[in-house]
Amino acid sequence: MFKNYFFYRDKELFCENVPIKELAKEVGTPFYLYSKKAIEDKIKSYKEAFKNYPTLICYAAKSNSNLTLLKIFQKNGFGLDTVSGGEIYKGILAGFEASKIVYAGVGKTDEEIKYAINLGILSFNVESEQEVDVIDYLAGKLGKKANISIRVNPDVNPKTHPYISTGLRKSKFGIDIDEALKVYKKAVKRKNLNVLGVHCHIGSQILDISPYREAVEKVANLVFQLKKDGIELEYFDIGGGLGIKYKPEDIPPEPKDLADLILPIVKETGLKLILEPGRSLIGEAGALITQVIFTKNKKDKHFIIVDSGMNDLIRPSVYNAYHHILSVERKDKKVVADIVGPICETGDFLALDREIDDVKRGEYLAVLSAGAYGSSMSSNYNVRPRAMEILVDGDKFFIIKEREDYDYLINKELKPYCFVKDNL
Ligand SMILES: *Cc1c(COP(=O)(O)O)cnc(C)c1O
């Protein structure tokens, strides 16, 4: 499906020049596998599309915050889009300059805000009037100025899954666009704030890009209105959200399509552009490799039970998301099966009623397009250590996250437990 990065050579699935079966035998399963070439090609296509306009591309850390992957984006001159103190912490560790970090989120705590003010980040993307007050107050206490943009909610429908639609009036994100002018007027009077931008992010996995035009036009009108009122901004941040290929028949938009659509409008405002892509940079570059533990036939159904479940990849359970799944060794015989994990929940599946190669116990499957919102949404549910992560570069591979072990899982509980049990 992604013929340059994950493909069959004879009957064996490769990631770049690494045969996946041999790798799996060597390191064990489950693991996330990323193609460096896939990431670099996406980086190139974004840079190329926006090279003629002053643009800072901020990789959305929440899609995948592995330090090594962050480093790849940092080395390529990207900024970082964050939504928590933890993401900012990892970003700084990966070498991002604070002046290239933007920070969104409806529930920033005082601790997180102070941390980011002290670092001097490029922009807080502020999501409520109260947050304006709090950032101003905390900056004042620290004797610093904080840079802010207002996240406006343009009330457009991105035509994606409701859980990842963020730009509708009824959603919790941002400030309604017709309230924004009032909030700007208030914010520019605050002496501990630099009001330098406007931000919006309408949703994720957007395959039809026309809603971007609607959103950008609405926000541009706000920028013109602000200018009339003497409020000059520097940045126009349009968020992320470009969709990727999950099903073989999906035809996702390219960064170039987005550039052609929005740049004419952004140019009129004269503001510098910020983008915050996550999924479209890392999603197709990753696969989850898992081993078949058992197969079983019930009356009407064939089940393939694998060693990774909703704790590793929760998208099928939460969003009913489709991930294309390939057998690591291609077979001629096909079956229709539910591919399920070991977790004690009926919602624990990777695919339902899927036509798939007739794999047997001990063989391997590759769950594609798992690079974004895969490892970053994983958990230890059922006391399962989280998967290893591996980066492939040509014919070499690097372990970029070790598999968690049982010690890791009890680490933060053990001391309290020893204390409490002796005092019970
Ligand atoms: C999640 C998020 C992004 C990234 O979205 P993708 O769909 O992964 O591109 C960008 N900006 C904000 C504010 C987000 O919450």
CSV table of C-alpha atoms and ligand atoms in Angstrom, one decimal:
chain,number,residue,atom,x,y,z
A,1,MET,CA,0.0,0.0,0.0
A,2,PHE,CA,2.9,2.4,0.8
A,3,LYS,CA,5.1,0.9,-1.9
A,4,ASN,CA,8.2,2.9,-1.1
A,5,TYR,CA,8.3,2.1,2.6
A,6,PHE,CA,6.4,-1.0,3.4
A,7,PHE,CA,6.3,-3.5,0.5
A,8,TYR,CA,6.6,-7.2,-0.4
A,9,ARG,CA,9.8,-8.5,-1.9
A,10,ASP,CA,8.7,-11.9,-3.2
A,11,LYS,CA,6.4,-13.0,-0.4
A,12,GLU,CA,8.1,-11.2,2.5
A,13,LEU,CA,7.1,-7.8,3.9
A,14,PHE,CA,9.9,-5.3,4.2
A,15,CYS,CA,10.3,-1.9,5.8
A,16,GLU,CA,12.7,-0.1,3.5
A,17,ASN,CA,15.5,-2.8,3.2
A,18,VAL,CA,14.7,-4.5,6.5
A,19,PRO,CA,12.9,-7.9,6.4
A,20,ILE,CA,10.2,-7.6,9.0
A,21,LYS,CA,9.9,-11.3,9.9
A,22,GLU,CA,13.6,-11.6,10.7
A,23,LEU,CA,13.5,-8.4,12.7
A,24,ALA,CA,10.5,-9.6,14.7
A,25,LYS,CA,12.2,-12.9,15.5
A,26,GLU,CA,15.2,-11.0,16.7
A,27,VAL,CA,13.6,-8.4,18.9
A,28,GLY,CA,10.2,-9.9,19.8
A,29,THR,CA,6.7,-8.4,19.5
A,30,PRO,CA,4.8,-6.2,19.6
A,31,PHE,CA,6.7,-3.2,18.3
A,32,TYR,CA,6.1,0.0,16.4
A,33,LEU,CA,8.2,0.2,13.2
A,34,TYR,CA,8.9,3.5,11.5
A,35,SER,CA,10.5,4.3,8.1
A,36,LYS,CA,12.9,7.2,8.3
A,37,LYS,CA,12.6,7.7,4.6
A,38,ALA,CA,8.8,8.0,4.8
A,39,ILE,CA,9.2,10.7,7.5
A,40,GLU,CA,11.8,12.6,5.5
A,41,ASP,CA,9.8,12.5,2.3
A,42,LYS,CA,6.8,14.0,4.1
A,43,ILE,CA,9.0,16.7,5.6
A,44,LYS,CA,10.2,17.5,2.1
A,45,SER,CA,6.8,17.8,0.6
A,46,TYR,CA,5.6,20.2,3.4
A,47,LYS,CA,8.7,22.3,3.0
A,48,GLU,CA,8.5,22.4,-0.7
A,49,ALA,CA,4.8,23.3,-0.7
A,50,PHE,CA,5.3,26.3,1.6
A,51,LYS,CA,8.8,27.4,0.6
A,52,ASN,CA,7.7,30.6,-1.1
A,53,TYR,CA,5.9,32.0,1.9
A,54,PRO,CA,7.3,32.7,5.4
A,55,THR,CA,6.1,29.6,7.3
A,56,LEU,CA,7.0,27.9,10.5
A,57,ILE,CA,5.9,24.2,10.4
A,58,CYS,CA,5.3,23.0,14.0
A,59,TYR,CA,5.1,19.3,14.3
A,60,ALA,CA,2.2,18.3,16.5
A,61,ALA,CA,3.9,16.3,19.3
A,62,LYS,CA,0.8,14.6,20.4
A,63,SER,CA,0.7,12.5,17.3
A,64,ASN,CA,3.9,10.8,18.3
A,65,SER,CA,6.3,12.2,20.8
A,66,ASN,CA,9.1,9.7,20.6
A,67,LEU,CA,12.3,11.7,21.3
A,68,THR,CA,14.2,10.3,18.3
A,69,LEU,CA,11.3,11.2,16.0
A,70,LEU,CA,11.1,14.6,17.5
A,71,LYS,CA,14.8,15.0,16.8
A,72,ILE,CA,14.3,14.3,13.1
A,73,PHE,CA,11.8,17.2,12.9
A,74,GLN,CA,14.0,19.5,15.0
A,75,LYS,CA,17.0,18.8,12.7
A,76,ASN,CA,14.8,19.7,9.7
A,77,GLY,CA,14.1,23.2,11.1
A,78,PHE,CA,10.6,22.5,12.3
A,79,GLY,CA,9.0,24.0,15.3
A,80,LEU,CA,6.8,22.1,17.8
A,81,ASP,CA,3.1,22.2,18.5
A,82,THR,CA,2.4,21.1,22.1
A,83,VAL,CA,-0.6,20.5,24.3
A,84,SER,CA,1.0,19.8,27.7
A,85,GLY,CA,4.0,20.6,30.0
A,86,GLY,CA,5.2,17.1,29.3
A,87,GLU,CA,5.3,17.6,25.6
A,88,ILE,CA,7.2,20.9,26.0
A,89,TYR,CA,9.7,19.1,28.3
A,90,LYS,CA,10.3,16.4,25.7
A,91,GLY,CA,10.6,19.0,22.9
A,92,ILE,CA,13.2,21.0,24.8
A,93,LEU,CA,15.1,17.7,25.5
A,94,ALA,CA,15.0,17.0,21.7
A,95,GLY,CA,16.6,20.3,21.0
A,96,PHE,CA,13.7,22.5,20.0
A,97,GLU,CA,14.3,26.2,20.7
A,98,ALA,CA,11.6,27.6,23.0
A,99,SER,CA,11.1,30.3,20.4
A,100,LYS,CA,9.8,27.6,18.0
A,101,ILE,CA,7.3,26.0,20.4
A,102,VAL,CA,3.6,26.8,20.4
A,103,TYR,CA,1.3,25.6,23.2
A,104,ALA,CA,-2.5,24.9,22.9
A,105,GLY,CA,-5.0,23.2,25.1
A,106,VAL,CA,-8.2,24.1,27.0
A,107,GLY,CA,-6.9,23.2,30.4
A,108,LYS,CA,-3.3,24.5,31.0
A,109,THR,CA,-2.5,24.4,34.7
A,110,ASP,CA,-0.7,27.2,36.5
A,111,GLU,CA,2.4,25.0,36.7
A,112,GLU,CA,2.4,24.3,33.0
A,113,ILE,CA,1.9,28.0,32.2
A,114,LYS,CA,4.7,29.1,34.5
A,115,TYR,CA,7.0,26.5,33.0
A,116,ALA,CA,6.3,27.7,29.5
A,117,ILE,CA,6.6,31.4,30.4
A,118,ASN,CA,10.0,30.8,32.0
A,119,LEU,CA,11.2,29.0,28.8
A,120,GLY,CA,9.9,31.9,26.7
A,121,ILE,CA,7.9,29.9,24.1
A,122,LEU,CA,6.8,31.4,20.8
A,123,SER,CA,3.1,31.4,21.7
A,124,PHE,CA,0.4,30.3,24.1
A,125,ASN,CA,-2.6,29.5,21.9
A,126,VAL,CA,-5.2,30.7,24.4
A,127,GLU,CA,-8.5,29.0,24.6
A,128,SER,CA,-10.6,31.1,26.9
A,129,GLU,CA,-11.0,34.6,28.3
A,130,GLN,CA,-10.1,33.4,31.8
A,131,GLU,CA,-6.9,31.9,30.4
A,132,VAL,CA,-5.9,35.4,29.1
A,133,ASP,CA,-6.2,36.7,32.7
A,134,VAL,CA,-4.3,33.9,34.3
A,135,ILE,CA,-1.4,34.0,31.8
A,136,ASP,CA,-1.1,37.8,32.3
A,137,TYR,CA,-1.2,37.4,36.1
A,138,LEU,CA,1.4,34.6,36.2
A,139,ALA,CA,3.7,36.4,33.7
A,140,GLY,CA,3.5,39.4,35.9
A,141,LYS,CA,4.4,37.4,39.0
A,142,LEU,CA,7.4,36.0,37.1
A,143,GLY,CA,8.4,39.5,35.9
A,144,LYS,CA,8.1,38.3,32.3
A,145,LYS,CA,6.1,38.9,29.2
A,146,ALA,CA,4.2,36.0,27.6
A,147,ASN,CA,3.4,35.7,23.9
A,148,ILE,CA,-0.1,34.8,23.1
A,149,SER,CA,-2.4,34.0,20.2
A,150,ILE,CA,-6.1,33.6,20.5
A,151,ARG,CA,-7.4,30.3,19.4
A,152,VAL,CA,-10.7,31.1,17.6
A,153,ASN,CA,-13.3,28.6,16.9
A,154,PRO,CA,-14.4,29.4,13.3
A,155,ASP,CA,-17.5,27.1,13.5
A,156,VAL,CA,-16.8,25.1,10.4
A,157,ASN,CA,-17.5,21.4,9.9
A,158,PRO,CA,-14.3,19.5,8.9
A,159,LYS,CA,-16.4,16.4,7.9
A,160,THR,CA,-14.4,14.0,10.0
A,161,HIS,CA,-15.0,11.8,13.0
A,162,PRO,CA,-17.0,13.8,15.7
A,163,TYR,CA,-14.3,13.0,18.3
A,164,ILE,CA,-11.7,14.7,16.3
A,165,SER,CA,-13.8,17.7,15.0
A,166,THR,CA,-12.6,20.6,17.0
A,167,GLY,CA,-13.8,23.7,15.1
A,168,LEU,CA,-17.5,23.5,15.6
A,169,ARG,CA,-19.2,26.1,17.9
A,170,LYS,CA,-20.4,23.3,20.3
A,171,SER,CA,-16.9,21.9,20.8
A,172,LYS,CA,-14.9,22.8,23.9
A,173,PHE,CA,-12.0,24.4,21.9
A,174,GLY,CA,-11.2,28.0,21.4
A,175,ILE,CA,-13.1,31.2,21.7
A,176,ASP,CA,-16.2,31.8,19.4
A,177,ILE,CA,-15.1,33.9,16.5
A,178,ASP,CA,-17.7,36.5,17.1
A,179,GLU,CA,-16.4,36.9,20.7
A,180,ALA,CA,-12.8,37.1,19.6
A,181,LEU,CA,-12.6,40.8,18.9
A,182,LYS,CA,-13.7,41.6,22.4
A,183,VAL,CA,-11.1,39.3,23.9
A,184,TYR,CA,-8.3,40.8,21.7
A,185,LYS,CA,-9.2,44.3,22.8
A,186,LYS,CA,-9.0,43.2,26.4
A,187,ALA,CA,-5.8,41.2,25.9
A,188,VAL,CA,-3.8,44.0,24.2
A,189,LYS,CA,-4.3,46.2,27.3
A,190,ARG,CA,-2.6,43.6,29.5
A,191,LYS,CA,1.0,44.7,30.3
A,192,ASN,CA,2.4,41.3,30.7
A,193,LEU,CA,1.2,40.0,27.3
A,194,ASN,CA,2.4,40.3,23.7
A,195,VAL,CA,-0.6,39.6,21.6
A,196,LEU,CA,1.1,38.3,18.4
A,197,GLY,CA,-1.2,35.9,16.6
A,198,VAL,CA,-4.4,34.2,15.8
A,199,HIS,CA,-4.8,30.4,15.9
A,200,CYS,CA,-7.4,27.9,14.7
A,201,HIS,CA,-7.4,24.1,14.4
A,202,ILE,CA,-10.6,22.6,12.9
A,203,GLY,CA,-10.1,18.9,13.3
A,204,SER,CA,-8.1,15.9,12.3
A,205,GLN,CA,-8.0,13.3,9.5
A,206,ILE,CA,-9.4,15.8,7.0
A,207,LEU,CA,-9.6,14.3,3.5
A,208,ASP,CA,-11.7,17.0,1.8
A,209,ILE,CA,-9.8,20.2,2.4
A,210,SER,CA,-12.5,22.7,1.4
A,211,PRO,CA,-13.4,23.4,5.1
A,212,TYR,CA,-9.9,24.9,5.5
A,213,ARG,CA,-10.8,27.6,3.0
A,214,GLU,CA,-13.9,28.5,5.0
A,215,ALA,CA,-12.0,28.6,8.2
A,216,VAL,CA,-9.1,30.6,6.9
A,217,GLU,CA,-11.4,33.1,5.2
A,218,LYS,CA,-13.3,33.6,8.5
A,219,VAL,CA,-10.2,34.1,10.5
A,220,ALA,CA,-8.7,36.4,7.8
A,221,ASN,CA,-11.8,38.6,8.2
A,222,LEU,CA,-11.1,38.8,11.9
A,223,VAL,CA,-7.5,39.8,11.1
A,224,PHE,CA,-8.8,42.6,8.9
A,225,GLN,CA,-11.2,43.8,11.5
A,226,LEU,CA,-8.4,43.8,14.1
A,227,LYS,CA,-6.3,45.9,11.8
A,228,LYS,CA,-9.1,48.4,11.5
A,229,ASP,CA,-9.1,48.6,15.3
A,230,GLY,CA,-5.4,49.1,15.5
A,231,ILE,CA,-4.4,45.6,16.6
A,232,GLU,CA,-1.5,44.3,14.4
A,233,LEU,CA,-0.7,40.6,14.6
A,234,GLU,CA,2.4,38.7,13.3
A,235,TYR,CA,1.3,35.1,13.0
A,236,PHE,CA,-1.6,33.3,11.4
A,237,ASP,CA,-1.6,29.7,12.7
A,238,ILE,CA,-4.0,27.4,10.9
A,239,GLY,CA,-3.4,24.3,13.0
A,240,GLY,CA,-3.0,20.8,11.6
A,241,GLY,CA,-5.5,18.1,10.5
A,242,LEU,CA,-4.5,17.0,7.0
A,243,GLY,CA,-5.7,13.4,6.5
A,244,ILE,CA,-3.8,10.3,5.5
A,245,LYS,CA,-4.3,7.0,3.8
A,246,TYR,CA,-5.9,4.4,6.1
A,247,LYS,CA,-7.9,2.4,3.5
A,248,PRO,CA,-6.2,1.4,0.2
A,249,GLU,CA,-8.8,3.5,-1.7
A,250,ASP,CA,-8.2,6.7,0.4
A,251,ILE,CA,-6.7,9.5,-1.6
A,252,PRO,CA,-5.4,12.0,1.0
A,253,PRO,CA,-4.6,15.6,0.1
A,254,GLU,CA,-1.0,16.7,-0.3
A,255,PRO,CA,0.6,19.7,1.5
A,256,LYS,CA,0.7,21.3,-1.9
A,257,ASP,CA,-3.1,21.2,-2.2
A,258,LEU,CA,-3.4,22.9,1.2
A,259,ALA,CA,-0.9,25.5,0.2
A,260,ASP,CA,-2.7,26.3,-3.1
A,261,LEU,CA,-6.0,26.6,-1.2
A,262,ILE,CA,-5.0,28.8,1.7
A,263,LEU,CA,-1.9,30.8,0.7
A,264,PRO,CA,-3.8,33.3,-1.5
A,265,ILE,CA,-6.0,34.2,1.5
A,266,VAL,CA,-3.2,34.2,4.1
A,267,LYS,CA,-1.0,36.4,1.8
A,268,GLU,CA,-3.7,39.1,1.9
A,269,THR,CA,-3.4,39.4,5.7
A,270,GLY,CA,0.4,39.8,5.4
A,271,LEU,CA,0.9,37.6,8.4
A,272,LYS,CA,3.5,34.8,8.7
A,273,LEU,CA,2.0,31.4,8.6
A,274,ILE,CA,2.2,28.6,11.2
A,275,LEU,CA,1.2,25.1,10.4
A,276,GLU,CA,0.7,22.3,13.0
A,277,PRO,CA,0.6,19.0,11.1
A,278,GLY,CA,0.9,15.7,13.1
A,279,ARG,CA,-0.8,12.8,11.6
A,280,SER,CA,0.2,13.7,8.0
A,281,LEU,CA,3.9,13.8,8.9
A,282,ILE,CA,4.2,10.5,10.9
A,283,GLY,CA,1.0,8.4,10.4
A,284,GLU,CA,1.9,6.5,7.2
A,285,ALA,CA,5.5,6.1,8.3
A,286,GLY,CA,4.7,3.7,11.1
A,287,ALA,CA,3.3,0.2,11.4
A,288,LEU,CA,2.5,-1.9,14.4
A,289,ILE,CA,4.0,-5.4,14.2
A,290,THR,CA,2.3,-8.1,16.1
A,291,GLN,CA,2.4,-11.9,16.4
A,292,VAL,CA,-0.5,-14.3,16.1
A,293,ILE,CA,-0.9,-16.1,19.5
A,294,PHE,CA,-3.9,-18.2,18.6
A,295,THR,CA,-6.5,-18.7,16.0
A,296,LYS,CA,-9.9,-20.1,16.8
A,297,ASN,CA,-13.2,-20.8,15.0
A,298,LYS,CA,-16.5,-20.2,16.7
A,299,LYS,CA,-19.8,-21.0,15.1
A,300,ASP,CA,-19.9,-18.1,12.6
A,301,LYS,CA,-16.6,-16.5,13.1
A,302,HIS,CA,-12.9,-17.0,12.7
A,303,PHE,CA,-10.7,-15.2,15.2
A,304,ILE,CA,-7.1,-14.2,14.9
A,305,ILE,CA,-5.8,-13.4,18.4
A,306,VAL,CA,-2.6,-11.3,18.4
A,307,ASP,CA,-0.2,-10.1,21.0
A,308,SER,CA,-1.1,-6.4,20.8
A,309,GLY,CA,-4.4,-4.9,21.7
A,310,MET,CA,-6.2,-1.7,22.5
A,311,ASN,CA,-3.6,-0.7,25.0
A,312,ASP,CA,-1.1,-0.5,22.1
A,313,LEU,CA,-3.4,0.9,19.4
A,314,ILE,CA,-6.7,2.3,20.6
A,315,ARG,CA,-7.9,3.9,17.4
A,316,PRO,CA,-10.1,1.0,16.2
A,317,SER,CA,-11.8,0.8,19.7
A,318,VAL,CA,-12.3,4.5,20.2
A,319,TYR,CA,-12.9,5.8,16.7
A,320,ASN,CA,-14.0,2.6,15.0
A,321,ALA,CA,-11.0,3.4,12.8
A,322,TYR,CA,-9.9,1.3,9.9
A,323,HIS,CA,-6.2,0.2,9.7
A,324,HIS,CA,-5.1,-1.8,6.8
A,325,ILE,CA,-3.4,-5.1,8.0
A,326,LEU,CA,-0.9,-7.1,6.0
A,327,SER,CA,0.5,-10.5,6.7
A,328,VAL,CA,4.3,-10.3,7.1
A,329,GLU,CA,4.5,-13.4,4.9
A,330,ARG,CA,2.1,-13.3,2.0
A,331,LYS,CA,-0.3,-16.3,1.7
A,332,ASP,CA,-2.4,-17.4,-1.2
A,333,LYS,CA,-5.3,-18.5,1.0
A,334,LYS,CA,-7.5,-15.8,2.5
A,335,VAL,CA,-10.0,-15.9,5.4
A,336,VAL,CA,-12.5,-13.5,6.9
A,337,ALA,CA,-11.7,-12.9,10.5
A,338,ASP,CA,-11.9,-10.6,13.6
A,339,ILE,CA,-8.4,-9.7,14.5
A,340,VAL,CA,-8.5,-9.2,18.2
A,341,GLY,CA,-6.1,-8.5,21.1
A,342,PRO,CA,-5.6,-10.2,24.4
A,343,ILE,CA,-7.4,-7.6,26.5
A,344,CYS,CA,-10.5,-8.4,28.5
A,345,GLU,CA,-12.9,-6.1,26.6
A,346,THR,CA,-15.1,-6.8,23.6
A,347,GLY,CA,-13.9,-3.5,22.3
A,348,ASP,CA,-10.4,-4.8,22.0
A,349,PHE,CA,-10.0,-5.4,18.3
A,350,LEU,CA,-7.7,-4.2,15.5
A,351,ALA,CA,-10.1,-5.2,12.7
A,352,LEU,CA,-13.6,-6.8,12.4
A,353,ASP,CA,-14.8,-9.1,9.6
A,354,ARG,CA,-11.6,-8.4,7.7
A,355,GLU,CA,-10.5,-10.4,4.7
A,356,ILE,CA,-6.9,-11.3,5.5
A,357,ASP,CA,-4.2,-13.9,4.7
A,358,ASP,CA,-4.8,-17.2,6.5
A,359,VAL,CA,-2.2,-16.7,9.2
A,360,LYS,CA,-1.3,-19.3,11.8
A,361,ARG,CA,0.0,-19.3,15.3
A,362,GLY,CA,3.5,-17.8,15.5
A,363,GLU,CA,3.2,-15.7,12.3
A,364,TYR,CA,3.2,-12.0,12.1
A,365,LEU,CA,0.9,-9.2,11.0
A,366,ALA,CA,1.7,-5.5,10.2
A,367,VAL,CA,-1.0,-2.9,11.1
A,368,LEU,CA,-0.4,0.0,8.7
A,369,SER,CA,-0.7,3.7,9.2
A,370,ALA,CA,-0.1,3.4,12.9
A,371,GLY,CA,2.6,6.0,13.2
A,372,ALA,CA,0.3,8.7,14.5
A,373,TYR,CA,-1.9,8.4,17.6
A,374,GLY,CA,-0.6,4.8,18.0
A,375,SER,CA,2.2,4.7,20.6
A,376,SER,CA,1.3,8.2,21.8
A,377,MET,CA,-2.2,7.0,22.9
A,378,SER,CA,-1.0,3.6,24.3
A,379,SER,CA,-1.5,2.6,27.9
A,380,ASN,CA,-0.6,-0.1,30.4
A,381,TYR,CA,-4.2,-1.3,30.6
A,382,ASN,CA,-4.3,-5.0,31.8
A,383,VAL,CA,-0.8,-4.4,33.2
A,384,ARG,CA,0.7,-4.8,29.8
A,385,PRO,CA,4.2,-3.3,29.2
A,386,ARG,CA,4.0,-0.9,26.3
A,387,ALA,CA,5.6,-1.9,22.9
A,388,MET,CA,9.1,-1.3,21.7
A,389,GLU,CA,9.7,1.3,19.0
A,390,ILE,CA,12.1,0.9,16.1
A,391,LEU,CA,13.3,3.2,13.4
A,392,VAL,CA,14.5,1.8,10.1
A,393,ASP,CA,17.0,3.7,8.0
A,394,GLY,CA,17.8,1.8,4.8
A,395,ASP,CA,19.1,-1.6,5.8
A,396,LYS,CA,19.7,-0.6,9.4
A,397,PHE,CA,17.4,-0.4,12.4
A,398,PHE,CA,17.6,1.4,15.7
A,399,ILE,CA,15.6,0.7,18.8
A,400,ILE,CA,14.3,4.1,19.8
A,401,LYS,CA,12.2,3.0,22.7
A,402,GLU,CA,12.9,-0.1,24.7
A,403,ARG,CA,10.1,-2.4,25.6
A,404,GLU,CA,8.7,-1.6,29.1
A,405,ASP,CA,9.2,-4.4,31.6
A,406,TYR,CA,7.5,-5.4,34.9
A,407,ASP,CA,9.8,-3.4,37.0
A,408,TYR,CA,8.9,-0.3,35.1
A,409,LEU,CA,5.2,-1.0,35.6
A,410,ILE,CA,5.5,-1.2,39.4
A,411,ASN,CA,8.1,1.4,39.9
A,412,LYS,CA,5.9,4.3,41.1
A,413,GLU,CA,3.7,2.0,43.3
A,414,LEU,CA,6.3,0.0,45.0
A,415,LYS,CA,7.5,2.5,47.6
A,416,PRO,CA,4.1,3.5,48.7
A,417,TYR,CA,3.0,-0.1,48.8
A,418,CYS,CA,5.8,-1.2,51.0
A,419,PHE,CA,5.0,1.7,53.4
A,420,VAL,CA,1.3,1.1,53.5
A,421,LYS,CA,1.3,-2.7,53.7
A,422,ASP,CA,3.5,-2.5,56.8
A,423,ASN,CA,1.0,-0.1,58.4
A,424,LEU,CA,-2.2,-1.8,57.4
B,1,LIG,C1,-4.0,17.5,17.5
B,1,LIG,C2,-3.6,18.9,17.1
B,1,LIG,C3,-2.9,19.1,15.9
B,1,LIG,C4,-2.4,18.0,15.0
B,1,LIG,O1,-3.5,17.5,14.3
B,1,LIG,P1,-3.2,16.4,13.1
B,1,LIG,O2,-4.5,16.0,12.7
B,1,LIG,O3,-2.4,15.3,13.8
B,1,LIG,O4,-2.4,17.1,12.1
B,1,LIG,C5,-2.5,20.4,15.6
B,1,LIG,N1,-2.9,21.5,16.4
B,1,LIG,C6,-3.6,21.3,17.5
B,1,LIG,C7,-4.0,22.4,18.4
B,1,LIG,C8,-4.0,20.0,17.9
B,1,LIG,O5,-4.8,19.8,19.0
